[in-house]
PDB file of C-alpha atoms in Angstrom:
ATOM      1  CA  MET T  27       3.553  90.843 -16.937  1.00 49.00           C
ATOM      2  CA  ARG T  28       5.938  88.660 -14.924  1.00 54.00           C
ATOM      3  CA  ARG T  29       9.648  89.106 -15.506  1.00 61.00           C
ATOM      4  CA  PHE T  30      10.774  86.507 -18.048  1.00 63.00           C
ATOM      5  CA  CYS T  31      13.668  84.521 -16.543  1.00 73.00           C
ATOM      6  CA  MET T  32      13.961  81.327 -18.546  1.00 90.00           C
ATOM      7  CA  GLN T  33      15.778  81.031 -21.854  1.00 95.00           C
ATOM      8  CA  ARG T  34      13.643  82.016 -24.836  1.00 97.00           C
ATOM      9  CA  GLU T  35      14.646  81.977 -28.485  1.00 98.00           C
ATOM     10  CA  ARG T  36      12.931  82.435 -31.834  1.00 98.00           C
ATOM     11  CA  ILE T  37      14.018  79.445 -33.936  1.00 98.00           C
ATOM     12  CA  ALA T  38      12.183  80.465 -37.094  1.00 98.00           C
ATOM     13  CA  ASP T  39       9.441  82.893 -38.046  1.00 98.00           C
ATOM     14  CA  ASN T  40       6.715  82.474 -35.394  1.00 99.00           C
ATOM     15  CA  VAL T  41       8.427  79.407 -33.883  1.00 99.00           C
ATOM     16  CA  PHE T  42       9.698  79.795 -30.315  1.00 99.00           C
ATOM     17  CA  TYR T  43      11.765  77.700 -27.910  1.00 99.00           C
ATOM     18  CA  PHE T  44      11.837  77.867 -24.116  1.00 99.00           C
ATOM     19  CA  GLN T  45      14.245  76.220 -21.688  1.00 98.00           C
ATOM     20  CA  SER T  46      13.649  75.958 -17.956  1.00 98.00           C
ATOM     21  CA  ASP T  47      16.012  77.572 -15.485  1.00 96.00           C
ATOM     22  CA  LEU T  48      14.367  75.704 -12.616  1.00 96.00           C
ATOM     23  CA  TYR T  49      14.284  72.033 -13.607  1.00 96.00           C
ATOM     24  CA  ALA T  50      16.603  69.846 -15.702  1.00 96.00           C
ATOM     25  CA  GLN T  51      16.805  72.227 -18.693  1.00 97.00           C
ATOM     26  CA  VAL T  52      13.454  70.853 -19.830  1.00 98.00           C
ATOM     27  CA  THR T  53      12.163  72.495 -22.998  1.00 99.00           C
ATOM     28  CA  ALA T  54       8.904  73.719 -24.478  1.00 99.00           C
ATOM     29  CA  GLY T  55       7.865  75.429 -27.694  1.00 99.00           C
ATOM     30  CA  ALA T  56       5.249  77.666 -29.231  1.00 99.00           C
ATOM     31  CA  ILE T  57       4.060  78.217 -32.786  1.00 99.00           C
ATOM     32  CA  ALA T  58       2.157  81.430 -33.410  1.00 99.00           C
ATOM     33  CA  GLY T  59      -0.456  81.776 -36.118  1.00 99.00           C
ATOM     34  CA  PRO T  60      -2.381  84.884 -37.143  1.00 98.00           C
ATOM     35  CA  ASN T  61      -5.257  84.220 -34.736  1.00 98.00           C
ATOM     36  CA  TRP T  62      -4.076  81.687 -32.157  1.00 99.00           C
ATOM     37  CA  ALA T  63      -1.030  79.756 -30.952  1.00 99.00           C
ATOM     38  CA  VAL T  64       0.046  76.204 -30.170  1.00 99.00           C
ATOM     39  CA  VAL T  65       2.167  75.264 -27.156  1.00 99.00           C
ATOM     40  CA  ILE T  66       4.380  72.165 -27.262  1.00 99.00           C
ATOM     41  CA  ASP T  67       5.038  70.780 -23.769  1.00 99.00           C
ATOM     42  CA  THR T  68       4.552  72.820 -20.627  1.00 99.00           C
ATOM     43  CA  LEU T  69       7.704  72.568 -18.443  1.00 97.00           C
ATOM     44  CA  ALA T  70       7.800  71.337 -14.858  1.00 95.00           C
ATOM     45  CA  MET T  71       7.234  74.346 -12.625  1.00 97.00           C
ATOM     46  CA  PRO T  72       3.963  76.322 -12.681  1.00 98.00           C
ATOM     47  CA  GLU T  73       5.838  79.625 -12.423  1.00 97.00           C
ATOM     48  CA  GLU T  74       7.570  79.030 -15.754  1.00 98.00           C
ATOM     49  CA  THR T  75       4.493  77.631 -17.480  1.00 98.00           C
ATOM     50  CA  ILE T  76       2.608  80.795 -16.597  1.00 98.00           C
ATOM     51  CA  GLN T  77       5.476  82.893 -17.974  1.00 97.00           C
ATOM     52  CA  ILE T  78       5.089  81.121 -21.323  1.00 98.00           C
ATOM     53  CA  ARG T  79       1.341  81.704 -21.258  1.00 98.00           C
ATOM     54  CA  ASP T  80       1.819  85.391 -20.449  1.00 98.00           C
ATOM     55  CA  PHE T  81       4.361  85.804 -23.255  1.00 98.00           C
ATOM     56  CA  ILE T  82       1.939  84.349 -25.800  1.00 99.00           C
ATOM     57  CA  GLU T  83      -1.182  86.090 -24.547  1.00 98.00           C
ATOM     58  CA  GLN T  84       0.313  89.480 -23.693  1.00 98.00           C
ATOM     59  CA  GLU T  85       3.332  89.964 -25.964  1.00 98.00           C
ATOM     60  CA  LEU T  86       2.111  88.035 -29.001  1.00 99.00           C
ATOM     61  CA  ASN T  87      -1.502  88.968 -28.193  1.00 99.00           C
ATOM     62  CA  LEU T  88      -2.776  85.499 -29.056  1.00 99.00           C
ATOM     63  CA  PRO T  89      -4.878  82.902 -27.250  1.00 99.00           C
ATOM     64  CA  VAL T  90      -3.509  79.374 -26.913  1.00 99.00           C
ATOM     65  CA  ARG T  91      -5.850  77.062 -28.801  1.00 99.00           C
ATOM     66  CA  TYR T  92      -3.856  73.816 -28.595  1.00 99.00           C
ATOM     67  CA  VAL T  93      -1.355  72.289 -26.190  1.00 99.00           C
ATOM     68  CA  ILE T  94       0.611  69.286 -27.449  1.00 99.00           C
ATOM     69  CA  ASN T  95       2.164  66.893 -24.917  1.00 99.00           C
ATOM     70  CA  THR T  96       5.112  64.986 -26.395  1.00 99.00           C
ATOM     71  CA  HIS T  97       4.670  62.391 -23.617  1.00 99.00           C
ATOM     72  CA  TYR T  98       3.182  61.867 -20.185  1.00 98.00           C
ATOM     73  CA  HIS T  99       6.164  62.743 -17.971  1.00 98.00           C
ATOM     74  CA  ALA T 100       5.298  65.452 -15.448  1.00 98.00           C
ATOM     75  CA  ASP T 101       7.819  67.981 -16.746  1.00 98.00           C
ATOM     76  CA  HIS T 102       6.201  67.860 -20.192  1.00 99.00           C
ATOM     77  CA  SER T 103       2.487  67.517 -19.445  1.00 99.00           C
ATOM     78  CA  TRP T 104       1.428  68.758 -16.023  1.00 98.00           C
ATOM     79  CA  GLY T 105       1.344  72.411 -17.040  1.00 99.00           C
ATOM     80  CA  SER T 106      -1.530  71.787 -19.458  1.00 99.00           C
ATOM     81  CA  CYS T 107      -3.926  72.876 -16.712  1.00 99.00           C
ATOM     82  CA  PHE T 108      -2.682  76.468 -17.025  1.00 99.00           C
ATOM     83  CA  PHE T 109      -4.216  76.655 -20.514  1.00 99.00           C
ATOM     84  CA  PRO T 110      -7.846  75.960 -19.547  1.00 98.00           C
ATOM     85  CA  ASN T 111      -9.346  76.937 -22.906  1.00 98.00           C
ATOM     86  CA  ALA T 112      -6.936  74.857 -24.989  1.00 99.00           C
ATOM     87  CA  THR T 113      -7.473  71.452 -26.561  1.00 99.00           C
ATOM     88  CA  VAL T 114      -4.720  69.089 -25.403  1.00 99.00           C
ATOM     89  CA  ILE T 115      -3.276  66.718 -28.026  1.00 99.00           C
ATOM     90  CA  ALA T 116      -1.106  63.653 -27.381  1.00 99.00           C
ATOM     91  CA  HIS T 117      -0.610  59.985 -28.168  1.00 98.00           C
ATOM     92  CA  THR T 118      -3.389  57.700 -26.944  1.00 98.00           C
ATOM     93  CA  LEU T 119      -0.939  56.017 -24.571  1.00 98.00           C
ATOM     94  CA  CYS T 120      -0.181  59.402 -23.016  1.00 98.00           C
ATOM     95  CA  ARG T 121      -3.828  59.812 -22.094  1.00 98.00           C
ATOM     96  CA  ASN T 122      -3.899  56.309 -20.622  1.00 97.00           C
ATOM     97  CA  LYS T 123      -0.773  56.880 -18.537  1.00 97.00           C
ATOM     98  CA  LEU T 124      -1.938  60.230 -17.195  1.00 97.00           C
ATOM     99  CA  ALA T 125      -5.286  58.670 -16.283  1.00 95.00           C
ATOM    100  CA  THR T 126      -3.702  55.734 -14.436  1.00 94.00           C
ATOM    101  CA  GLN T 127      -0.481  57.216 -13.021  1.00 95.00           C
ATOM    102  CA  GLY T 128      -0.826  60.983 -13.128  1.00 95.00           C
ATOM    103  CA  GLN T 129      -2.874  61.645 -10.007  1.00 93.00           C
ATOM    104  CA  SER T 130      -0.827  59.427  -7.687  1.00 96.00           C
ATOM    105  CA  SER T 131       2.389  61.022  -8.949  1.00 97.00           C
ATOM    106  CA  LEU T 132       0.934  64.491  -8.424  1.00 98.00           C
ATOM    107  CA  ILE T 133      -0.065  63.672  -4.839  1.00 97.00           C
ATOM    108  CA  GLU T 134       3.523  62.672  -4.081  1.00 97.00           C
ATOM    109  CA  ALA T 135       4.908  65.772  -5.810  1.00 98.00           C
ATOM    110  CA  ARG T 136       2.664  68.038  -3.732  1.00 98.00           C
ATOM    111  CA  LYS T 137       4.165  66.574  -0.562  1.00 97.00           C
ATOM    112  CA  GLN T 138       7.616  67.660  -1.706  1.00 96.00           C
ATOM    113  CA  ASN T 139       6.789  71.007  -3.293  1.00 97.00           C
ATOM    114  CA  PRO T 140       3.723  73.113  -2.455  1.00 96.00           C
ATOM    115  CA  ALA T 141       3.936  74.796  -5.889  1.00 96.00           C
ATOM    116  CA  PHE T 142       2.276  71.684  -7.324  1.00 98.00           C
ATOM    117  CA  ARG T 143      -0.894  72.336  -5.319  1.00 97.00           C
ATOM    118  CA  ARG T 144      -1.898  74.575  -8.224  1.00 97.00           C
ATOM    119  CA  VAL T 145      -1.549  71.727 -10.721  1.00 98.00           C
ATOM    120  CA  ARG T 146      -4.241  69.339 -11.865  1.00 98.00           C
ATOM    121  CA  ILE T 147      -3.922  66.519 -14.358  1.00 98.00           C
ATOM    122  CA  VAL T 148      -5.537  67.209 -17.739  1.00 98.00           C
ATOM    123  CA  PRO T 149      -5.959  64.048 -19.830  1.00 97.00           C
ATOM    124  CA  PRO T 150      -5.515  64.866 -23.536  1.00 99.00           C
ATOM    125  CA  HIS T 151      -8.751  65.648 -25.360  1.00 98.00           C
ATOM    126  CA  LEU T 152      -7.548  64.622 -28.833  1.00 98.00           C
ATOM    127  CA  THR T 153      -5.316  61.579 -29.320  1.00 98.00           C
ATOM    128  CA  PHE T 154      -3.860  59.465 -32.095  1.00 98.00           C
ATOM    129  CA  ASP T 155      -2.036  56.136 -32.353  1.00 95.00           C
ATOM    130  CA  GLU T 156       0.275  54.988 -35.129  1.00 85.00           C
ATOM    131  CA  SER T 157      -0.624  57.421 -37.893  1.00 89.00           C
ATOM    132  CA  TYR T 158       0.301  61.067 -38.418  1.00 94.00           C
ATOM    133  CA  LEU T 159      -1.828  63.922 -37.143  1.00 98.00           C
ATOM    134  CA  ILE T 160      -1.621  67.193 -39.089  1.00 98.00           C
ATOM    135  CA  LEU T 161      -2.386  70.632 -37.673  1.00 99.00           C
ATOM    136  CA  ARG T 162      -2.301  73.875 -39.659  1.00 99.00           C
ATOM    137  CA  VAL T 163      -1.262  77.002 -37.752  1.00 99.00           C
ATOM    138  CA  GLY T 164      -1.483  79.918 -40.157  1.00 98.00           C
ATOM    139  CA  LYS T 165       1.141  79.162 -42.816  1.00 97.00           C
ATOM    140  CA  LYS T 166       2.792  76.459 -40.695  1.00 99.00           C
ATOM    141  CA  THR T 167       2.107  72.733 -40.950  1.00 99.00           C
ATOM    142  CA  LEU T 168       2.669  70.689 -37.797  1.00 99.00           C
ATOM    143  CA  SER T 169       3.058  66.951 -38.373  1.00 99.00           C
ATOM    144  CA  MET T 170       2.728  64.828 -35.243  1.00 99.00           C
ATOM    145  CA  PHE T 171       3.883  61.214 -35.287  1.00 99.00           C
ATOM    146  CA  PRO T 172       4.993  58.460 -32.885  1.00 98.00           C
ATOM    147  CA  LEU T 173       8.645  58.691 -31.844  1.00 98.00           C
ATOM    148  CA  PRO T 174       8.911  56.045 -29.113  1.00 98.00           C
ATOM    149  CA  GLY T 175      11.924  54.883 -27.174  1.00 98.00           C
ATOM    150  CA  PRO T 176      12.323  56.963 -24.041  1.00 98.00           C
ATOM    151  CA  CYS T 177       8.745  55.932 -23.257  1.00 98.00           C
ATOM    152  CA  ASP T 178       6.181  54.239 -25.442  1.00 98.00           C
ATOM    153  CA  ASP T 179       3.939  57.303 -25.811  1.00 98.00           C
ATOM    154  CA  ASN T 180       6.575  59.803 -27.004  1.00 99.00           C
ATOM    155  CA  ILE T 181       5.740  61.745 -30.159  1.00 99.00           C
ATOM    156  CA  GLY T 182       7.614  64.152 -32.400  1.00 99.00           C
ATOM    157  CA  ILE T 183       6.231  67.377 -33.855  1.00 99.00           C
ATOM    158  CA  LEU T 184       7.748  68.570 -37.126  1.00 99.00           C
ATOM    159  CA  VAL T 185       7.261  72.133 -38.338  1.00 99.00           C
ATOM    160  CA  GLU T 186       7.319  71.151 -42.003  1.00 99.00           C
ATOM    161  CA  GLU T 187       8.120  74.514 -43.594  1.00 99.00           C
ATOM    162  CA  ASP T 188      11.079  75.198 -41.290  1.00 99.00           C
ATOM    163  CA  ARG T 189      12.273  71.586 -40.811  1.00 99.00           C
ATOM    164  CA  VAL T 190      12.265  72.097 -37.046  1.00 99.00           C
ATOM    165  CA  LEU T 191      11.602  68.984 -34.963  1.00 99.00           C
ATOM    166  CA  PHE T 192      10.343  69.051 -31.383  1.00 99.00           C
ATOM    167  CA  ALA T 193      11.509  65.563 -30.454  1.00 99.00           C
ATOM    168  CA  GLY T 194      10.397  65.152 -26.856  1.00 99.00           C
ATOM    169  CA  ASP T 195      12.723  62.847 -24.943  1.00 99.00           C
ATOM    170  CA  ALA T 196      13.565  60.786 -28.045  1.00 99.00           C
ATOM    171  CA  PHE T 197      16.473  63.157 -28.629  1.00 98.00           C
ATOM    172  CA  MET T 198      18.591  64.067 -25.626  1.00 96.00           C
ATOM    173  CA  PRO T 199      22.207  64.963 -24.856  1.00 92.00           C
ATOM    174  CA  LEU T 200      22.330  61.499 -23.232  1.00 94.00           C
ATOM    175  CA  PRO T 201      19.694  58.854 -24.069  1.00 96.00           C
ATOM    176  CA  TYR T 202      17.262  58.334 -21.221  1.00 92.00           C
ATOM    177  CA  ILE T 203      14.712  55.511 -21.127  1.00 95.00           C
ATOM    178  CA  VAL T 204      11.813  55.407 -18.659  1.00 94.00           C
ATOM    179  CA  GLY T 205       9.041  53.031 -19.671  1.00 92.00           C
ATOM    180  CA  GLY T 206      10.341  52.638 -23.223  1.00 96.00           C
ATOM    181  CA  ASN T 207      12.906  50.356 -24.807  1.00 96.00           C
ATOM    182  CA  ILE T 208      16.264  50.574 -26.496  1.00 97.00           C
ATOM    183  CA  ASP T 209      15.133  49.123 -29.839  1.00 97.00           C
ATOM    184  CA  ASP T 210      12.384  51.707 -30.277  1.00 98.00           C
ATOM    185  CA  LEU T 211      14.784  54.508 -29.387  1.00 98.00           C
ATOM    186  CA  THR T 212      17.358  53.235 -31.881  1.00 98.00           C
ATOM    187  CA  ASN T 213      14.707  53.164 -34.608  1.00 98.00           C
ATOM    188  CA  SER T 214      13.518  56.657 -33.698  1.00 99.00           C
ATOM    189  CA  LEU T 215      17.064  58.002 -33.982  1.00 99.00           C
ATOM    190  CA  LYS T 216      17.360  56.414 -37.445  1.00 98.00           C
ATOM    191  CA  LYS T 217      14.103  58.065 -38.444  1.00 98.00           C
ATOM    192  CA  ILE T 218      15.310  61.453 -37.213  1.00 99.00           C
ATOM    193  CA  SER T 219      18.568  61.080 -39.147  1.00 98.00           C
ATOM    194  CA  LYS T 220      16.649  60.807 -42.444  1.00 98.00           C
ATOM    195  CA  MET T 221      14.366  63.812 -41.967  1.00 98.00           C
ATOM    196  CA  GLY T 222      16.616  66.548 -43.375  1.00 98.00           C
ATOM    197  CA  LEU T 223      16.242  68.819 -40.375  1.00 99.00           C
ATOM    198  CA  GLU T 224      17.423  72.359 -39.756  1.00 99.00           C
ATOM    199  CA  ASN T 225      17.026  72.256 -35.979  1.00 99.00           C
ATOM    200  CA  ILE T 226      16.022  69.823 -33.265  1.00 99.00           C
ATOM    201  CA  VAL T 227      14.508  70.864 -29.965  1.00 99.00           C
ATOM    202  CA  PRO T 228      15.377  68.027 -27.561  1.00 99.00           C
ATOM    203  CA  GLY T 229      13.260  67.236 -24.543  1.00 98.00           C
ATOM    204  CA  HIS T 230      16.011  68.675 -22.366  1.00 98.00           C
ATOM    205  CA  GLY T 231      18.915  70.929 -23.266  1.00 98.00           C
ATOM    206  CA  ASP T 232      19.907  73.347 -25.981  1.00 98.00           C
ATOM    207  CA  ILE T 233      18.679  73.548 -29.560  1.00 98.00           C
ATOM    208  CA  VAL T 234      20.671  71.278 -31.873  1.00 99.00           C
ATOM    209  CA  LEU T 235      21.661  72.937 -35.146  1.00 98.00           C
ATOM    210  CA  ARG T 236      21.775  71.329 -38.581  1.00 98.00           C
ATOM    211  CA  GLY T 237      25.560  70.864 -38.551  1.00 98.00           C
ATOM    212  CA  GLU T 238      25.430  69.176 -35.149  1.00 98.00           C
ATOM    213  CA  ILE T 239      22.616  66.705 -35.752  1.00 98.00           C
ATOM    214  CA  ASP T 240      24.592  63.853 -37.336  1.00 98.00           C
ATOM    215  CA  GLY T 241      27.207  63.959 -34.591  1.00 98.00           C
ATOM    216  CA  TYR T 242      24.588  63.922 -31.851  1.00 98.00           C
ATOM    217  CA  ILE T 243      22.808  60.969 -33.447  1.00 98.00           C
ATOM    218  CA  LYS T 244      26.040  58.987 -33.820  1.00 98.00           C
ATOM    219  CA  ASP T 245      26.931  59.664 -30.192  1.00 98.00           C
ATOM    220  CA  ASN T 246      23.478  58.553 -29.048  1.00 98.00           C
ATOM    221  CA  GLN T 247      23.630  55.420 -31.192  1.00 98.00           C
ATOM    222  CA  ALA T 248      27.108  54.559 -29.888  1.00 97.00           C
ATOM    223  CA  TYR T 249      25.891  54.956 -26.313  1.00 97.00           C
ATOM    224  CA  LEU T 250      22.909  52.666 -26.901  1.00 97.00           C
ATOM    225  CA  SER T 251      25.134  50.124 -28.652  1.00 96.00           C
ATOM    226  CA  ALA T 252      27.513  50.102 -25.689  1.00 96.00           C
ATOM    227  CA  ILE T 253      24.586  49.462 -23.334  1.00 94.00           C
ATOM    228  CA  ARG T 254      23.425  46.549 -25.496  1.00 93.00           C
ATOM    229  CA  LYS T 255      26.888  44.988 -25.481  1.00 94.00           C
ATOM    230  CA  ALA T 256      27.249  45.404 -21.724  1.00 92.00           C
ATOM    231  CA  VAL T 257      23.854  43.813 -21.067  1.00 89.00           C
ATOM    232  CA  ARG T 258      24.564  40.876 -23.388  1.00 89.00           C
ATOM    233  CA  LYS T 259      27.936  40.326 -21.745  1.00 88.00           C
ATOM    234  CA  ALA T 260      26.362  40.373 -18.300  1.00 87.00           C
ATOM    235  CA  ALA T 261      23.590  38.002 -19.410  1.00 84.00           C
ATOM    236  CA  ARG T 262      26.167  35.413 -20.507  1.00 85.00           C
ATOM    237  CA  ARG T 263      27.644  35.216 -17.036  1.00 83.00           C
ATOM    238  CA  LYS T 264      26.483  32.486 -14.694  1.00 67.00           C
ATOM    239  CA  TYR T 265      25.545  35.091 -12.107  1.00 66.00           C
ATOM    240  CA  PRO T 266      24.945  38.293 -14.107  1.00 60.00           C
ATOM    241  CA  MET T 267      24.030  40.419 -11.105  1.00 57.00           C
TER     242      MET T 267
END
């Protein structure tokens, strides 16, 4: 098995967290059941994605049955191709974006880094829209639901029994919006604040613990509020730009 370099942590029983050492501290997760496992997001670099796969298949001795993409961004979805026997789950908009934008983005990425020659775009096989999607993994219940803001296809995955939320890019050390909007992100942060969570796995960065969650949310909300005020102030000027 390949030497495991990235950060790996067991958050709860059979719930794992991974953080990339190679790209932007992007995160991924895995939930292990008695007979198969689920992967949440797939990191940016093929080398690290394959390390996650090897850990699950060789150390946990489980096949990966499902891969969940929290959103379409390359560092969260492109590694799905390294789980060829898995069903990929995402928001319907994620499938649409990968189908329309994924291949052209991959062509450009291959020009800059030959490692991406191994990657192919895998449109999600199973999608949902505004409702919840529930998946049972052994004794764990995974609830998937829309959590837009950073982009309009972002979803959250809650491990109900452990109150662990994989938030995608809706929860970050610093809010980051690409293809989403500030109002949706503000509403998603409010939703997160009411969920009674033990841990949050952000799309990038370290695990956020229960005692840190409120402070992180307030900081994110203050940042978004400051952006709103700055934009409104600029819009009132005769020549805002």
